[in-house]
N, CA, C and O of each residue as an XYZ file, in Angstrom:
476
protein
N      -2.699     12.388      9.633
C      -2.734     12.881      8.269
C      -1.372     12.683      7.612
O      -0.339     12.817      8.268
N      -1.368     12.375      6.360
C      -0.130     12.139      5.640
C       0.444     13.452      5.137
O      -0.269     14.284      4.576
N       1.717     13.621      5.342
C       2.463     14.817      4.979
C       2.480     15.023      3.456
O       2.573     14.066      2.688
N       2.388     16.292      3.043
C       2.420     16.629      1.614
C       3.728     16.154      0.975
O       3.736     15.712     -0.174
N       4.832     16.247      1.721
C       6.125     15.793      1.211
C       6.140     14.295      0.932
O       6.773     13.842     -0.021
N       5.436     13.522      1.773
C       5.370     12.081      1.559
C       4.544     11.772      0.315
O       4.860     10.848     -0.434
N       3.499     12.540      0.102
C       2.693     12.357     -1.113
C       3.549     12.601     -2.356
O       3.473     11.836     -3.317
N       4.352     13.648     -2.343
C       5.237     13.950     -3.471
C       6.246     12.813     -3.678
O       6.548     12.442     -4.813
N       6.760     12.272     -2.583
C       7.676     11.133     -2.646
C       6.985      9.949     -3.325
O       7.562      9.327     -4.217
N       5.758      9.636     -2.911
C       5.021      8.520     -3.505
C       4.771      8.757     -4.989
O       4.928      7.842     -5.797
N       4.382      9.974     -5.354
C       4.142     10.283     -6.766
C       5.398     10.036     -7.593
O       5.328      9.477     -8.688
N       6.543     10.454     -7.068
C       7.806     10.271     -7.786
C       8.172      8.788     -7.902
O       8.541      8.317     -8.978
N       8.067      8.060     -6.791
C       8.455      6.649     -6.786
C       7.514      5.786     -7.633
O       7.940      4.788     -8.215
N       6.235      6.171     -7.701
C       5.249      5.380     -8.433
C       5.106      5.789     -9.894
O       4.369      5.143    -10.639
N       5.787      6.838    -10.316
C       5.687      7.332    -11.696
C       5.923      6.235    -12.746
O       5.226      6.221    -13.761
N       6.878      5.318    -12.539
C       7.083      4.275    -13.550
C       5.874      3.358    -13.778
O       5.802      2.679    -14.802
N       4.935      3.333    -12.843
C       3.735      2.499    -13.015
C       2.735      3.101    -13.991
O       1.811      2.418    -14.435
N       2.911      4.358    -14.323
C       1.968      5.004    -15.231
C       0.859      5.704    -14.489
O       1.113      6.504    -13.589
N      -0.366      5.409    -14.860
C      -1.528      6.149    -14.363
C      -1.924      5.757    -12.941
O      -2.882      5.012    -12.734
N      -1.178      6.267    -11.974
C      -1.500      6.060    -10.567
C      -2.172      7.318    -10.050
O      -1.686      8.425    -10.282
N      -3.277      7.156     -9.356
C      -3.908      8.308     -8.719
C      -3.815      8.129     -7.210
O      -3.898      7.018     -6.687
N      -3.641      9.244     -6.535
C      -3.525      9.253     -5.082
C      -4.657     10.113     -4.552
O      -4.780     11.287     -4.902
N      -5.490      9.509     -3.695
C      -6.661     10.217     -3.168
C      -6.667     10.178     -1.648
O      -6.223      9.207     -1.034
N      -7.176     11.247     -1.052
C      -7.323     11.282      0.394
C      -8.413     10.308      0.831
O      -9.505     10.272      0.264
N      -8.087      9.518      1.857
C      -9.067      8.609      2.430
C      -8.511      8.004      3.715
O      -7.295      7.930      3.890
N      -9.392      7.573      4.610
C      -9.015      6.932      5.865
C      -8.034      7.769      6.679
O      -7.214      7.207      7.406
N      -8.094      9.087      6.577
C      -7.144      9.928      7.292
C      -5.761      9.865      6.684
O      -4.793     10.325      7.290
N      -5.658      9.306      5.503
C      -4.379      9.171      4.817
C      -4.580      9.276      3.324
O      -5.353     10.109      2.850
N      -3.890      8.441      2.586
C      -3.949      8.460      1.133
C      -4.207      7.059      0.598
O      -3.600      6.092      1.058
N      -5.102      6.951     -0.369
C      -5.321      5.707     -1.084
C      -4.582      5.770     -2.404
O      -4.613      6.794     -3.087
N      -3.913      4.678     -2.772
C      -3.167      4.603     -4.027
C      -3.941      3.712     -4.985
O      -4.269      2.571     -4.659
N      -4.230      4.243     -6.170
C      -5.068      3.540     -7.138
C      -4.379      3.458     -8.492
O      -3.678      4.378     -8.913
N      -4.600      2.329     -9.164
C      -4.166      2.169    -10.550
C      -5.281      1.437    -11.271
O      -5.753      0.397    -10.811
N      -5.695      1.977    -12.389
C      -6.805      1.407    -13.165
C      -8.048      1.224    -12.300
O      -8.783      0.249    -12.455
N      -8.278      2.163    -11.395
C      -9.466      2.152    -10.558
C      -9.417      1.205     -9.372
O     -10.374      1.140     -8.600
N      -8.321      0.470     -9.207
C      -8.198     -0.487     -8.114
C      -7.224      0.025     -7.065
O      -6.138      0.502     -7.394
N      -7.614     -0.075     -5.810
C      -6.755      0.367     -4.724
C      -5.694     -0.684     -4.460
O      -6.012     -1.843     -4.195
N      -4.428     -0.277     -4.531
C      -3.329     -1.205     -4.296
C      -2.457     -0.799     -3.116
O      -1.555     -1.539     -2.724
N      -2.723      0.373     -2.549
C      -1.920      0.811     -1.423
C      -2.634      1.846     -0.587
O      -3.614      2.459     -1.011
N      -2.116      2.023      0.611
C      -2.668      2.963      1.576
C      -1.495      3.567      2.335
O      -0.635      2.836      2.826
N      -1.449      4.884      2.437
C      -0.405      5.555      3.211
C      -1.072      6.309      4.361
O      -1.926      7.169      4.146
N      -0.667      5.971      5.576
C      -1.213      6.597      6.774
C      -0.040      7.008      7.657
O       0.826      6.194      7.975
N      -0.023      8.282      8.050
C       1.057      8.809      8.894
C       2.422      8.497      8.295
O       3.344      8.092      9.004
N       2.543      8.687      7.000
C       3.784      8.466      6.264
C       4.296      7.031      6.334
O       5.501      6.788      6.258
N       3.383      6.094      6.476
C       3.711      4.671      6.425
C       2.910      4.080      5.275
O       1.699      4.283      5.180
N       3.591      3.351      4.406
C       2.960      2.758      3.235
C       2.558      1.320      3.511
O       3.347      0.525      4.022
N       1.318      0.999      3.163
C       0.796     -0.367      3.241
C       0.413     -0.787      1.832
O      -0.223     -0.024      1.105
N       0.796     -1.994      1.445
C       0.513     -2.491      0.106
C      -0.454     -3.665      0.159
O      -0.448     -4.458      1.100
N      -1.283     -3.755     -0.872
C      -2.233     -4.859     -1.015
C      -1.442     -6.150     -1.221
O      -0.475     -6.176     -1.982
N      -1.857     -7.216     -0.543
C      -1.183     -8.504     -0.680
C      -2.214     -9.606     -0.891
O      -3.382     -9.471     -0.526
N      -1.754    -10.686     -1.482
C      -2.557    -11.898     -1.550
C      -2.197    -12.732     -0.325
O      -1.131    -12.527      0.256
N      -3.052    -13.661      0.081
C      -2.738    -14.471      1.263
C      -1.394    -15.191      1.187
O      -0.727    -15.357      2.208
N      -0.989    -15.619     -0.006
C       0.280    -16.336     -0.123
C       1.504    -15.417     -0.063
O       2.633    -15.906     -0.016
N       1.302    -14.102     -0.062
C       2.424    -13.156      0.029
C       2.688    -12.666      1.450
O       3.719    -12.041      1.698
N       1.794    -12.933      2.371
C       1.957    -12.386      3.720
C       3.248    -12.868      4.377
O       3.847    -12.133      5.162
N       3.684    -14.078      4.073
C       4.910    -14.600      4.672
C       6.131    -13.771      4.275
O       7.021    -13.544      5.094
N       6.173    -13.317      3.011
C       7.322    -12.506      2.584
C       7.320    -11.150      3.287
O       8.383    -10.609      3.593
N       6.140    -10.602      3.544
C       6.054     -9.344      4.289
C       6.447     -9.562      5.745
O       7.176     -8.756      6.324
N       5.964    -10.648      6.333
C       6.301    -10.949      7.727
C       7.803    -11.159      7.883
O       8.384    -10.752      8.890
N       8.438    -11.791      6.896
C       9.881    -12.020      6.937
C      10.665    -10.703      6.931
O      11.806    -10.649      7.390
N      10.042     -9.648      6.410
C      10.663     -8.321      6.377
C      10.382     -7.546      7.670
O      10.814     -6.403      7.819
N       9.663     -8.171      8.596
C       9.332     -7.497      9.850
C       8.090     -6.633      9.747
O       7.830     -5.811     10.625
N       7.326     -6.811      8.687
C       6.119     -6.020      8.463
C       4.928     -6.625      9.197
O       4.976     -7.758      9.676
N       3.861     -5.836      9.269
C       2.624     -6.282      9.902
C       1.452     -5.741      9.086
O       1.604     -4.778      8.335
N       0.287     -6.365      9.236
C      -0.887     -5.859      8.515
C      -1.357     -4.522      9.083
O      -1.088     -4.190     10.237
N      -2.059     -3.768      8.250
C      -2.624     -2.487      8.666
C      -3.637     -2.723      9.777
O      -4.465     -3.630      9.690
N      -3.568     -1.909     10.813
C      -4.545     -2.006     11.892
C      -4.818     -0.613     12.443
O      -4.020      0.309     12.274
N      -5.952     -0.484     13.096
C      -6.317      0.788     13.713
C      -7.223      0.526     14.899
O      -7.900     -0.499     14.971
N      -7.224      1.466     15.823
C      -8.074      1.350     17.009
C      -9.478      1.802     16.659
O      -9.682      2.877     16.097
N     -10.428      0.974     16.997
C     -11.825      1.290     16.734
C     -12.538      1.689     18.004
O     -11.908      1.971     19.024
N     -13.841      1.711     17.937
C     -14.653      2.061     19.094
C     -14.412      1.072     20.225
O     -14.248     -0.127     19.999
N     -14.394      1.590     21.426
C     -14.210      0.739     22.591
C     -12.801      0.186     22.723
O     -12.574     -0.772     23.463
N     -11.843      0.789     22.002
C     -10.464      0.347     22.097
C     -10.155     -0.931     21.330
O      -9.040     -1.447     21.399
N     -11.137     -1.435     20.605
C     -10.937     -2.661     19.823
C     -10.046     -2.362     18.617
O     -10.258     -1.370     17.919
N      -9.074     -3.196     18.375
C      -8.174     -3.021     17.238
C      -8.709     -3.824     16.059
O      -9.030     -5.006     16.185
N      -8.796     -3.162     14.923
C      -9.242     -3.819     13.704
C      -8.039     -4.006     12.792
O      -7.293     -3.060     12.539
N      -7.853     -5.210     12.307
C      -6.746     -5.525     11.414
C      -7.305     -5.760     10.016
O      -8.261     -6.514      9.833
N      -6.704     -5.112      9.050
C      -7.075     -5.325      7.649
C      -5.939     -6.141      7.030
O      -4.926     -5.590      6.601
N      -6.123     -7.442      6.993
C      -5.055     -8.373      6.636
C      -4.640     -8.318      5.173
O      -3.627     -8.914      4.807
N      -5.386     -7.626      4.333
C      -5.018     -7.580      2.917
C      -4.072     -6.426      2.583
O      -3.656     -6.283      1.434
N      -3.729     -5.602      3.575
C      -2.760     -4.514      3.390
C      -1.670     -4.648      4.442
O      -1.950     -4.611      5.640
N      -0.430     -4.804      3.998
C       0.711     -4.977      4.894
C       1.697     -3.836      4.703
O       1.844     -3.296      3.607
N       2.366     -3.483      5.786
C       3.348     -2.391      5.747
C       4.482     -2.753      4.798
O       5.049     -3.844      4.869
N       4.802     -1.820      3.910
C       5.914     -2.025      2.988
C       7.228     -1.926      3.765
O       7.348     -1.100      4.669
N       8.202     -2.751      3.426
C       9.497     -2.666      4.110
C      10.122     -1.271      3.945
O      10.100     -0.695      2.858
N      10.668     -0.750      5.024
C      11.281      0.584      4.996
C      12.393      0.682      3.960
O      12.597      1.743      3.370
N      13.111     -0.410      3.735
C      14.252     -0.387      2.820
C      13.864     -0.016      1.395
O      14.713      0.412      0.614
N      12.588     -0.174      1.049
C      12.150      0.141     -0.308
C      12.308      1.619     -0.637
O      12.480      1.982     -1.800
N      12.253      2.464      0.370
C      12.386      3.907      0.150
C      13.740      4.277     -0.438
O      13.882      5.329     -1.062
N      14.735      3.416     -0.243
C      16.083      3.685     -0.735
C      16.392      2.988     -2.049
O      17.503      3.103     -2.565
N      15.428      2.271     -2.593
C      15.664      1.500     -3.816
C      14.461      1.639     -4.752
O      13.527      0.840     -4.687
N      14.483      2.660     -5.627
C      13.326      2.919     -6.499
C      12.885      1.722     -7.336
O      11.685      1.513     -7.514
N      13.820      0.938     -7.850
C      13.438     -0.218     -8.675
C      12.708     -1.266     -7.847
O      11.703     -1.823     -8.288
N      13.213     -1.533     -6.651
C      12.572     -2.507     -5.765
C      11.210     -1.983     -5.304
O      10.251     -2.747     -5.190
N      11.131     -0.674     -5.040
C       9.876     -0.037     -4.642
C       8.810     -0.293     -5.703
O       7.693     -0.701     -5.384
N       9.159     -0.054     -6.962
C       8.209     -0.240     -8.062
C       7.852     -1.719     -8.214
O       6.702     -2.047     -8.505
N       8.819     -2.611     -8.021
C       8.529     -4.043     -8.130
C       7.497     -4.464     -7.086
O       6.567     -5.206     -7.402
N       7.652     -3.996     -5.842
C       6.686     -4.335     -4.799
C       5.334     -3.684     -5.092
O       4.292     -4.284     -4.829
N       5.339     -2.472     -5.629
C       4.088     -1.793     -5.980
C       3.367     -2.555     -7.096
O       2.141     -2.666     -7.078
N       4.120     -3.076     -8.060
C       3.517     -3.880     -9.138
C       2.859     -5.140     -8.560
O       1.769     -5.527     -8.980
N       3.528     -5.769     -7.600
C       2.939     -6.944     -6.945
C       1.633     -6.561     -6.255
O       0.664     -7.321     -6.280
N       1.611     -5.388     -5.644
C       0.391     -4.926     -4.975
C      -0.721     -4.686     -5.995
O      -1.885     -4.981     -5.725
N      -0.369     -4.157     -7.157
C      -1.363     -3.952     -8.213
C      -1.929     -5.292     -8.672
O      -3.132     -5.424     -8.898
N      -1.060     -6.274     -8.805
C      -1.506     -7.612     -9.189
C      -2.427     -8.200     -8.125
O      -3.427     -8.839     -8.453
N      -2.096     -7.987     -6.857
C      -2.948     -8.470     -5.759
C      -4.324     -7.816     -5.824
O      -5.338     -8.474     -5.591
N      -4.361     -6.521     -6.138
C      -5.645     -5.815     -6.260
C      -6.454     -6.369     -7.425
O      -7.671     -6.521     -7.326
N      -5.772     -6.672     -8.534
C      -6.462     -7.251     -9.690
C      -7.027     -8.626     -9.351
O      -8.157     -8.942     -9.722
N      -6.250     -9.443     -8.651
C      -6.714    -10.773     -8.260
C      -7.914    -10.687     -7.325
O      -8.853    -11.476     -7.433
N      -7.876     -9.727     -6.409
C      -9.007     -9.547     -5.480
C     -10.250     -9.148     -6.253
O     -11.348     -9.597     -5.924
N     -10.101     -8.319     -7.266
C     -11.228     -7.886     -8.085
C     -11.818     -9.080     -8.834
O     -13.036     -9.254     -8.875
N     -10.960     -9.890     -9.416
C     -11.418    -11.070    -10.159
C     -12.084    -12.070     -9.227
O     -13.078    -12.704     -9.584
N     -11.522    -12.207     -8.017
C     -12.067    -13.152     -7.052
C     -13.264    -12.638     -6.309
O     -13.810    -13.341     -5.458
N     -13.700    -11.402     -6.612
C     -14.876    -10.842     -5.971
C     -14.572    -10.101     -4.676
O     -15.481     -9.667     -3.969
N     -13.255     -9.958     -4.366
C     -12.875     -9.279     -3.135
C     -12.853     -7.786     -3.264
O     -12.676     -7.087     -2.266
N     -13.030     -7.259     -4.481
C     -13.035     -5.820     -4.673
C     -11.657     -5.231     -4.568
O     -10.727     -5.894     -4.108
N     -11.509     -3.979     -4.994
C     -10.224     -3.322     -4.937
C     -10.189     -2.238     -3.913
O      -9.253     -1.439     -3.897
N     -11.178     -2.179     -3.052
C     -11.297     -1.087     -2.101
C     -10.475     -1.274     -0.852
O      -9.449     -1.954     -0.861
N     -10.928     -0.671      0.212
C     -10.152     -0.595      1.430
C     -10.099     -1.861      2.253
O      -9.502     -1.821      3.328
N     -10.656     -2.957      1.858
C     -10.659     -4.114      2.719
C     -10.065     -5.294      2.172
O     -10.023     -6.329      2.837
């Protein structure tokens, strides 16, 4: 479960984006803007929506896609959400820039028929 303090941190850091809603889901928090999910916070770790061509920049930061253990010990990877670099927590402007990119990725997925939800 995501800590209440982390939720407050996200609300503060995402305020410059305008109408962001944060909802409980997946044992964590879903981050939405204009009805599209652009982020997921689980156990105080932020994952942002990415397009396939952005995964290299996340990998270069040492990030990995969101994954979880499923039934039978099988690990499921959701490749469209990657862990945000830890350094963003110390740089509000950079944090918002990466969040804006995630919003754009969610919009592109919606246009391309990929939806803005959890996958």
